[in-house]
PDB file of C-alpha atoms and ligand atoms in Angstrom:
ATOM      1  CA  MET V 112      -4.271  13.145   5.202  1.00 39.00           C
ATOM      2  CA  ALA V 113      -4.396  11.670   8.794  1.00 34.00           C
ATOM      3  CA  GLY V 114      -4.874  14.823  10.836  1.00 33.00           C
ATOM      4  CA  SER V 115      -6.426  15.029  14.806  1.00 31.00           C
ATOM      5  CA  SER V 116      -8.838  18.139  13.839  1.00 31.00           C
ATOM      6  CA  LYS V 117     -10.564  15.564  11.159  1.00 32.00           C
ATOM      7  CA  PHE V 118     -10.113  12.659  13.730  1.00 34.00           C
ATOM      8  CA  GLN V 119     -12.597  14.742  15.989  1.00 36.00           C
ATOM      9  CA  HIS V 120     -14.865  15.295  13.597  1.00 36.00           C
ATOM     10  CA  SER V 121     -15.564  11.862  12.422  1.00 40.00           C
ATOM     11  CA  GLU V 122     -16.048  10.878  16.209  1.00 39.00           C
ATOM     12  CA  MET V 123     -18.867  13.492  16.717  1.00 40.00           C
ATOM     13  CA  ASP V 124     -20.317  11.826  13.461  1.00 46.00           C
ATOM     14  CA  HIS V 125     -20.110   8.800  14.650  1.00 43.00           C
ATOM     15  CA  LYS V 126     -21.586   9.690  18.362  1.00 45.00           C
ATOM     16  CA  ALA V 127     -24.201  11.386  16.868  1.00 53.00           C
ATOM     17  CA  LEU V 128     -25.584   7.759  15.490  1.00 58.00           C
ATOM     18  CA  LEU V 129     -24.110   5.458  18.370  1.00 62.00           C
ATOM     19  CA  GLN V 130     -24.591   8.045  21.411  1.00 68.00           C
ATOM     20  CA  SER V 131     -20.829   6.878  22.598  1.00 71.00           C
ATOM     21  CA  ASP V 132     -17.341   6.131  21.558  1.00 70.00           C
ATOM     22  CA  ALA V 133     -17.653   3.521  23.677  1.00 78.00           C
ATOM     23  CA  LEU V 134     -19.765   1.497  21.191  1.00 76.00           C
ATOM     24  CA  TYR V 135     -18.416   2.336  18.262  1.00 66.00           C
ATOM     25  CA  GLN V 136     -14.963   0.802  19.426  1.00 71.00           C
ATOM     26  CA  TYR V 137     -17.119  -2.228  21.038  1.00 78.00           C
ATOM     27  CA  ILE V 138     -18.116  -2.551  17.410  1.00 73.00           C
ATOM     28  CA  LEU V 139     -14.687  -2.846  15.924  1.00 68.00           C
ATOM     29  CA  GLU V 140     -13.262  -4.459  18.662  1.00 79.00           C
ATOM     30  CA  THR V 141     -16.186  -7.584  18.790  1.00 83.00           C
ATOM     31  CA  SER V 142     -16.967  -7.699  15.153  1.00 80.00           C
ATOM     32  CA  VAL V 143     -14.174  -5.706  12.882  1.00 72.00           C
ATOM     33  CA  TYR V 144     -10.619  -6.714  14.337  1.00 76.00           C
ATOM     34  CA  PRO V 145     -11.298 -10.265  14.876  1.00 82.00           C
ATOM     35  CA  ARG V 146     -12.380 -10.995  11.299  1.00 84.00           C
ATOM     36  CA  GLU V 147      -9.247  -8.753   9.832  1.00 85.00           C
ATOM     37  CA  PRO V 148      -6.980 -11.790   8.589  1.00 86.00           C
ATOM     38  CA  GLU V 149      -3.837 -12.056   9.888  1.00 85.00           C
ATOM     39  CA  ALA V 150      -1.554 -11.436   6.628  1.00 84.00           C
ATOM     40  CA  MET V 151      -3.643  -7.773   6.557  1.00 84.00           C
ATOM     41  CA  LYS V 152      -2.781  -7.195  10.078  1.00 86.00           C
ATOM     42  CA  GLU V 153       0.734  -7.548   9.861  1.00 88.00           C
ATOM     43  CA  LEU V 154       1.191  -5.411   6.689  1.00 87.00           C
ATOM     44  CA  ARG V 155      -0.867  -2.647   8.167  1.00 86.00           C
ATOM     45  CA  GLU V 156       1.044  -3.048  11.326  1.00 90.00           C
ATOM     46  CA  PHE V 157       4.196  -3.278   9.144  1.00 91.00           C
ATOM     47  CA  LEU V 158       3.542   0.115   7.299  1.00 93.00           C
ATOM     48  CA  ASN V 159       2.506   1.888   9.864  1.00 93.00           C
ATOM     49  CA  MET V 160       5.608   1.043  11.848  1.00 94.00           C
ATOM     50  CA  LEU V 161       8.010   1.894   8.432  1.00 96.00           C
ATOM     51  CA  LEU V 162       6.549   4.964   7.666  1.00 97.00           C
ATOM     52  CA  LYS V 163       7.076   6.193  10.912  1.00 96.00           C
ATOM     53  CA  LEU V 164      10.462   5.142  11.054  1.00 96.00           C
ATOM     54  CA  ILE V 165      11.356   6.922   7.934  1.00 96.00           C
ATOM     55  CA  ASN V 166       9.546   9.790   8.436  1.00 96.00           C
ATOM     56  CA  ALA V 167       7.472   9.560   6.169  1.00 97.00           C
ATOM     57  CA  LYS V 168       5.838  12.512   4.743  1.00 96.00           C
ATOM     58  CA  ASN V 169       5.254  12.201   0.289  1.00 95.00           C
ATOM     59  CA  THR V 170       3.995   8.590  -0.775  1.00 95.00           C
ATOM     60  CA  MET V 171       2.781   7.261  -3.436  1.00 92.00           C
ATOM     61  CA  GLU V 172       0.398   3.998  -4.071  1.00 93.00           C
ATOM     62  CA  ILE V 173       0.352   1.865  -6.934  1.00 92.00           C
ATOM     63  CA  GLY V 174      -3.703  -0.759  -6.862  1.00 91.00           C
ATOM     64  CA  VAL V 175      -5.485   1.073  -4.209  1.00 89.00           C
ATOM     65  CA  TYR V 176      -8.432  -1.239  -4.527  1.00 88.00           C
ATOM     66  CA  THR V 177     -10.797  -0.419  -1.387  1.00 81.00           C
ATOM     67  CA  GLY V 178      -8.091   1.551  -0.028  1.00 83.00           C
ATOM     68  CA  TYR V 179      -7.206  -0.683   2.381  1.00 84.00           C
ATOM     69  CA  SER V 180      -3.149  -0.308   2.959  1.00 89.00           C
ATOM     70  CA  LEU V 181      -3.751   3.742   1.439  1.00 88.00           C
ATOM     71  CA  LEU V 182      -5.722   3.879   4.701  1.00 84.00           C
ATOM     72  CA  ALA V 183      -2.960   2.446   7.011  1.00 87.00           C
ATOM     73  CA  THR V 184      -0.413   4.676   5.192  1.00 91.00           C
ATOM     74  CA  ALA V 185      -2.609   8.171   5.952  1.00 87.00           C
ATOM     75  CA  LEU V 186      -2.985   6.988   9.108  1.00 85.00           C
ATOM     76  CA  ALA V 187       1.460   6.957   9.710  1.00 90.00           C
ATOM     77  CA  LEU V 188       1.822  10.479   7.617  1.00 91.00           C
ATOM     78  CA  PRO V 189       2.143  13.416   9.374  1.00 92.00           C
ATOM     79  CA  HIS V 190      -0.561  16.042   9.202  1.00 88.00           C
ATOM     80  CA  ASP V 191       1.153  17.588   5.931  1.00 90.00           C
ATOM     81  CA  GLY V 192       1.977  14.267   4.365  1.00 92.00           C
ATOM     82  CA  LYS V 193       0.466  13.182   1.042  1.00 91.00           C
ATOM     83  CA  ILE V 194      -0.422   9.773  -1.220  1.00 91.00           C
ATOM     84  CA  LEU V 195      -0.424   9.689  -4.806  1.00 87.00           C
ATOM     85  CA  ALA V 196      -2.680   6.823  -5.271  1.00 86.00           C
ATOM     86  CA  MET V 197      -3.673   5.163  -8.792  1.00 85.00           C
ATOM     87  CA  ASP V 198      -6.083   2.229  -9.176  1.00 86.00           C
ATOM     88  CA  ILE V 199      -7.593   1.467 -12.537  1.00 84.00           C
ATOM     89  CA  ASN V 200     -10.563   0.873 -11.187  1.00 85.00           C
ATOM     90  CA  ARG V 201     -12.462   3.572  -9.644  1.00 81.00           C
ATOM     91  CA  GLU V 202     -15.464   1.429  -8.839  1.00 83.00           C
ATOM     92  CA  ASN V 203     -13.413  -0.390  -5.936  1.00 79.00           C
ATOM     93  CA  TYR V 204     -11.859   2.650  -4.578  1.00 73.00           C
ATOM     94  CA  GLU V 205     -15.138   4.566  -4.630  1.00 78.00           C
ATOM     95  CA  ILE V 206     -16.418   2.435  -2.198  1.00 77.00           C
ATOM     96  CA  GLY V 207     -13.632   2.384   0.058  1.00 72.00           C
ATOM     97  CA  LEU V 208     -13.741   6.306  -0.338  1.00 72.00           C
ATOM     98  CA  PRO V 209     -16.638   7.165   2.733  1.00 70.00           C
ATOM     99  CA  LEU V 210     -14.036   5.139   5.152  1.00 64.00           C
ATOM    100  CA  ILE V 211     -11.435   7.058   3.915  1.00 66.00           C
ATOM    101  CA  GLU V 212     -12.753  10.475   4.320  1.00 65.00           C
ATOM    102  CA  LYS V 213     -13.853   9.257   7.343  1.00 60.00           C
ATOM    103  CA  ALA V 214     -10.475   9.001   8.579  1.00 57.00           C
ATOM    104  CA  GLY V 215      -9.357  12.510   7.225  1.00 52.00           C
ATOM    105  CA  SER V 216      -7.527  11.139   4.327  1.00 45.00           C
ATOM    106  CA  LEU V 217      -7.248  13.271   1.384  1.00 51.00           C
ATOM    107  CA  ILE V 218      -6.099  11.338  -1.876  1.00 33.00           C
ATOM    108  CA  ARG V 219      -5.296  13.153  -4.862  1.00 38.00           C
ATOM    109  CA  LEU V 220      -5.330  11.061  -8.416  1.00 39.00           C
ATOM    110  CA  ILE V 221      -2.735  12.356 -10.702  1.00 39.00           C
ATOM    111  CA  LEU V 222      -1.570  10.763 -13.543  1.00 38.00           C
ATOM    112  CA  GLU V 223       1.257  13.146 -15.078  1.00 50.00           C
ATOM    113  CA  ARG V 224       4.680  11.891 -12.944  1.00 51.00           C
ATOM    114  CA  GLU V 225       7.478  13.866 -14.914  1.00 64.00           C
ATOM    115  CA  LYS V 226       7.731  16.774 -12.109  1.00 71.00           C
ATOM    116  CA  TYR V 227       7.357  14.483  -8.749  1.00 75.00           C
ATOM    117  CA  HIS V 228      11.184  12.846 -10.312  1.00 82.00           C
ATOM    118  CA  GLY V 229      12.958  12.108  -6.933  1.00 90.00           C
ATOM    119  CA  SER V 230      10.486  13.821  -5.065  1.00 90.00           C
ATOM    120  CA  PHE V 231       8.624  10.051  -3.090  1.00 93.00           C
ATOM    121  CA  ASP V 232      10.055   9.415   0.263  1.00 97.00           C
ATOM    122  CA  PHE V 233       7.729   5.874   0.244  1.00 97.00           C
ATOM    123  CA  VAL V 234       6.017   4.028  -2.994  1.00 95.00           C
ATOM    124  CA  PHE V 235       3.317   1.207  -2.131  1.00 96.00           C
ATOM    125  CA  VAL V 236       3.430  -1.534  -5.320  1.00 95.00           C
ATOM    126  CA  ASP V 237       0.440  -3.757  -5.291  1.00 96.00           C
ATOM    127  CA  ALA V 238      -1.098  -4.222  -8.865  1.00 92.00           C
ATOM    128  CA  ASP V 239      -0.513  -5.759 -11.365  1.00 92.00           C
ATOM    129  CA  LYS V 240       2.218  -8.693 -11.162  1.00 95.00           C
ATOM    130  CA  ASN V 241       3.006  -8.978 -14.487  1.00 93.00           C
ATOM    131  CA  ASN V 242       3.680  -4.820 -14.333  1.00 92.00           C
ATOM    132  CA  TYR V 243       6.578  -4.919 -11.283  1.00 94.00           C
ATOM    133  CA  ILE V 244       9.441  -5.112 -13.407  1.00 94.00           C
ATOM    134  CA  ASN V 245       7.926  -1.470 -15.353  1.00 90.00           C
ATOM    135  CA  TYR V 246       7.035   0.207 -12.471  1.00 90.00           C
ATOM    136  CA  HIS V 247      10.440  -0.379 -11.311  1.00 93.00           C
ATOM    137  CA  LYS V 248      12.350   0.927 -14.458  1.00 89.00           C
ATOM    138  CA  ARG V 249       9.882   4.245 -13.465  1.00 86.00           C
ATOM    139  CA  LEU V 250       9.794   4.301  -9.717  1.00 89.00           C
ATOM    140  CA  ILE V 251      13.077   4.288  -9.352  1.00 91.00           C
ATOM    141  CA  ASP V 252      13.471   7.545 -11.042  1.00 88.00           C
ATOM    142  CA  LEU V 253      10.486   9.523  -8.913  1.00 88.00           C
ATOM    143  CA  VAL V 254      11.480   7.910  -5.511  1.00 93.00           C
ATOM    144  CA  LYS V 255      14.376   9.662  -3.365  1.00 94.00           C
ATOM    145  CA  VAL V 256      17.770   8.502  -3.139  1.00 96.00           C
ATOM    146  CA  GLY V 257      17.481   7.480   0.304  1.00 97.00           C
ATOM    147  CA  GLY V 258      13.777   6.675  -0.275  1.00 97.00           C
ATOM    148  CA  LEU V 259      12.236   3.253  -0.268  1.00 97.00           C
ATOM    149  CA  ILE V 260      10.132   1.514  -2.720  1.00 97.00           C
ATOM    150  CA  GLY V 261       7.774  -1.554  -1.150  1.00 97.00           C
ATOM    151  CA  TYR V 262       6.544  -4.446  -3.888  1.00 97.00           C
ATOM    152  CA  ASP V 263       4.075  -5.925  -1.932  1.00 97.00           C
ATOM    153  CA  ASN V 264       3.371 -10.251  -2.869  1.00 97.00           C
ATOM    154  CA  THR V 265       7.166 -11.194  -3.557  1.00 97.00           C
ATOM    155  CA  LEU V 266       6.677 -14.249  -2.340  1.00 97.00           C
ATOM    156  CA  TRP V 267       3.291 -14.613  -4.313  1.00 97.00           C
ATOM    157  CA  ASN V 268       1.918 -17.508  -2.070  1.00 95.00           C
ATOM    158  CA  GLY V 269       4.985 -19.136  -1.240  1.00 95.00           C
ATOM    159  CA  SER V 270       4.719 -20.305  -5.065  1.00 97.00           C
ATOM    160  CA  VAL V 271       8.017 -18.765  -6.107  1.00 97.00           C
ATOM    161  CA  THR V 272       9.956 -21.489  -4.767  1.00 96.00           C
ATOM    162  CA  VAL V 273       8.174 -24.895  -5.823  1.00 95.00           C
ATOM    163  CA  PRO V 274       8.661 -26.311  -8.808  1.00 95.00           C
ATOM    164  CA  ALA V 275       6.240 -25.152 -12.190  1.00 93.00           C
ATOM    165  CA  ASP V 276       3.993 -27.891 -12.026  1.00 95.00           C
ATOM    166  CA  THR V 277       3.430 -28.186  -8.692  1.00 96.00           C
ATOM    167  CA  PRO V 278      -0.310 -27.537  -8.666  1.00 96.00           C
ATOM    168  CA  MET V 279      -1.516 -23.887  -7.363  1.00 96.00           C
ATOM    169  CA  ALA V 280      -4.160 -21.341  -8.078  1.00 97.00           C
ATOM    170  CA  GLN V 281      -5.054 -20.266 -12.345  1.00 97.00           C
ATOM    171  CA  TYR V 282      -3.532 -16.546 -11.083  1.00 97.00           C
ATOM    172  CA  ILE V 283      -1.101 -18.037  -8.633  1.00 97.00           C
ATOM    173  CA  ARG V 284       0.418 -19.472 -11.692  1.00 97.00           C
ATOM    174  CA  ASN V 285      -0.628 -16.757 -14.255  1.00 97.00           C
ATOM    175  CA  SER V 286       1.819 -14.236 -12.249  1.00 97.00           C
ATOM    176  CA  ARG V 287       4.537 -16.513 -11.112  1.00 98.00           C
ATOM    177  CA  GLY V 288       7.040 -15.990 -13.458  1.00 97.00           C
ATOM    178  CA  PHE V 289       6.874 -12.589 -13.503  1.00 98.00           C
ATOM    179  CA  VAL V 290       7.471 -12.462  -9.561  1.00 98.00           C
ATOM    180  CA  ILE V 291      10.534 -14.391  -9.543  1.00 98.00           C
ATOM    181  CA  GLU V 292      11.832 -12.452 -12.773  1.00 97.00           C
ATOM    182  CA  LEU V 293      11.485  -9.155 -10.477  1.00 98.00           C
ATOM    183  CA  ASN V 294      12.547 -10.641  -7.825  1.00 98.00           C
ATOM    184  CA  SER V 295      16.122 -12.045  -9.599  1.00 97.00           C
ATOM    185  CA  ALA V 296      15.803  -8.161 -11.277  1.00 98.00           C
ATOM    186  CA  LEU V 297      16.130  -6.441  -7.382  1.00 98.00           C
ATOM    187  CA  ALA V 298      18.460  -8.547  -6.662  1.00 97.00           C
ATOM    188  CA  VAL V 299      21.020  -7.367  -8.887  1.00 97.00           C
ATOM    189  CA  ASP V 300      19.824  -3.939  -9.286  1.00 98.00           C
ATOM    190  CA  PRO V 301      22.727  -1.923  -8.273  1.00 98.00           C
ATOM    191  CA  ARG V 302      20.744   1.520  -7.695  1.00 98.00           C
ATOM    192  CA  ILE V 303      19.258   0.068  -4.637  1.00 98.00           C
ATOM    193  CA  GLU V 304      19.897  -2.192  -1.554  1.00 97.00           C
ATOM    194  CA  ILE V 305      17.249  -4.783  -0.807  1.00 97.00           C
ATOM    195  CA  CYS V 306      15.377  -5.954   1.889  1.00 96.00           C
ATOM    196  CA  MET V 307      12.984  -9.166   1.214  1.00 96.00           C
ATOM    197  CA  LEU V 308      10.597  -9.380   4.420  1.00 94.00           C
ATOM    198  CA  PRO V 309       8.616 -12.219   5.371  1.00 92.00           C
ATOM    199  CA  VAL V 310       5.287  -9.719   6.308  1.00 90.00           C
ATOM    200  CA  GLY V 311       1.853 -10.972   4.535  1.00 88.00           C
ATOM    201  CA  ASP V 312       2.992 -12.168   1.226  1.00 92.00           C
ATOM    202  CA  GLY V 313       6.344 -11.161   0.775  1.00 95.00           C
ATOM    203  CA  VAL V 314       7.267  -7.235   0.888  1.00 96.00           C
ATOM    204  CA  THR V 315      10.178  -6.252  -0.682  1.00 97.00           C
ATOM    205  CA  LEU V 316      11.903  -3.175   0.384  1.00 97.00           C
ATOM    206  CA  CYS V 317      14.342  -1.761  -2.337  1.00 98.00           C
ATOM    207  CA  ARG V 318      16.013   1.658  -0.823  1.00 97.00           C
ATOM    208  CA  ARG V 319      17.497   3.840  -3.580  1.00 97.00           C
ATOM    209  CA  ILE V 320      21.178   4.787  -3.360  1.00 97.00           C
ATOM    210  CA  SER V 321      22.331   6.157  -6.768  1.00 95.00           C
TER     211      SER V 321
HETATM  212  C1  SAM B 439      -4.638  -6.168  -4.386  1.00 60.74           C
HETATM  213  S1  SAM B 439      -5.613  -4.972  -4.846  1.00 60.74           S
HETATM  214  C2  SAM B 439      -4.787  -3.782  -4.039  1.00 60.74           C
HETATM  215  C3  SAM B 439      -4.543  -3.569  -2.647  1.00 60.74           C
HETATM  216  C4  SAM B 439      -4.436  -2.622  -1.966  1.00 60.74           C
HETATM  217  N1  SAM B 439      -3.119  -2.085  -2.031  1.00 60.74           N
HETATM  218  C5  SAM B 439      -5.004  -2.836  -0.066  1.00 60.74           C
HETATM  219  O1  SAM B 439      -3.543  -3.600   0.200  1.00 60.74           O
HETATM  220  O2  SAM B 439      -6.130  -2.713   0.207  1.00 60.74           O
HETATM  221  C6  SAM B 439      -4.384  -5.067  -6.427  1.00 60.74           C
HETATM  222  C7  SAM B 439      -5.617  -3.094  -7.283  1.00 60.74           C
HETATM  223  O3  SAM B 439      -4.573  -2.745  -8.619  1.00 60.74           O
HETATM  224  C8  SAM B 439      -5.248  -2.794  -9.715  1.00 60.74           C
HETATM  225  N2  SAM B 439      -4.334  -2.819 -10.472  1.00 60.74           N
HETATM  226  C9  SAM B 439      -4.439  -3.355 -11.671  1.00 60.74           C
HETATM  227  N3  SAM B 439      -3.660  -3.450 -12.507  1.00 60.74           N
HETATM  228  C10 SAM B 439      -3.387  -1.912 -12.568  1.00 60.74           C
HETATM  229  C11 SAM B 439      -2.739  -0.829 -12.792  1.00 60.74           C
HETATM  230  N4  SAM B 439      -2.144  -1.668 -14.640  1.00 60.74           N
HETATM  231  N5  SAM B 439      -2.487   0.378 -13.104  1.00 60.74           N
HETATM  232  C12 SAM B 439      -2.861   0.912 -11.770  1.00 60.74           C
HETATM  233  N6  SAM B 439      -3.572  -0.192 -10.666  1.00 60.74           N
HETATM  234  C13 SAM B 439      -3.704  -1.616 -11.214  1.00 60.74           C
HETATM  235  C14 SAM B 439      -6.236  -3.021  -9.353  1.00 60.74           C
HETATM  236  O4  SAM B 439      -7.302  -2.866  -9.607  1.00 60.74           O
HETATM  237  C15 SAM B 439      -6.606  -3.583  -7.465  1.00 60.74           C
HETATM  238  O5  SAM B 439      -7.447  -2.373  -7.181  1.00 60.74           O
END
């Protein structure tokens, strides 16, 4: 978890290499932040604000990749917060792990989920789009009443509104139908209130109400 004591530790680590915090900040400002794609920045800032607004403590992320949104989540949680993170590809996650550890995050990869029923404040889903509907069937029991599930990419590169024969990248075409199906299913699910946000590639927030 993000913790101030761990941050102090990481500051000391990079100081040893770089002599000063100012130099580290300089690297971030000159070569990291300016290259962060706008959609990723938007998503990072949005997640941060949202998690703080709902006082999230116990969260889950499905689809970690190298841990970008995972780190954004970890930085917004309180010191005793938790993230249950899952990805089918461990290699990508291990590329990002040193950076996440440096920021003082703790990730636990746990597969059995029965004991977590109704226990999550927030779940972020950014994995295989063809399974979003299946995730929803399970996640609705895992998130607490009043908690949120966020589905990323629900505008799917804008493809959800264009005619099916519009030229588009194959990976967009492959999942377009699944995303449209998800959006329709969420719209009529009486267990949730939904809000579709034009953030990044579209994030649908579902608040469990029953
Ligand atoms: C778009 S990336 C996630 C990006 C990450 N949320 C971020 O913002 O940094 C999608 C990830 O979903 C993972 N994934 C695909 N199918 C999955 C599955 N069935 N279960 C868990 N993860 C899966 C992929 O391995 C990939 O790392």
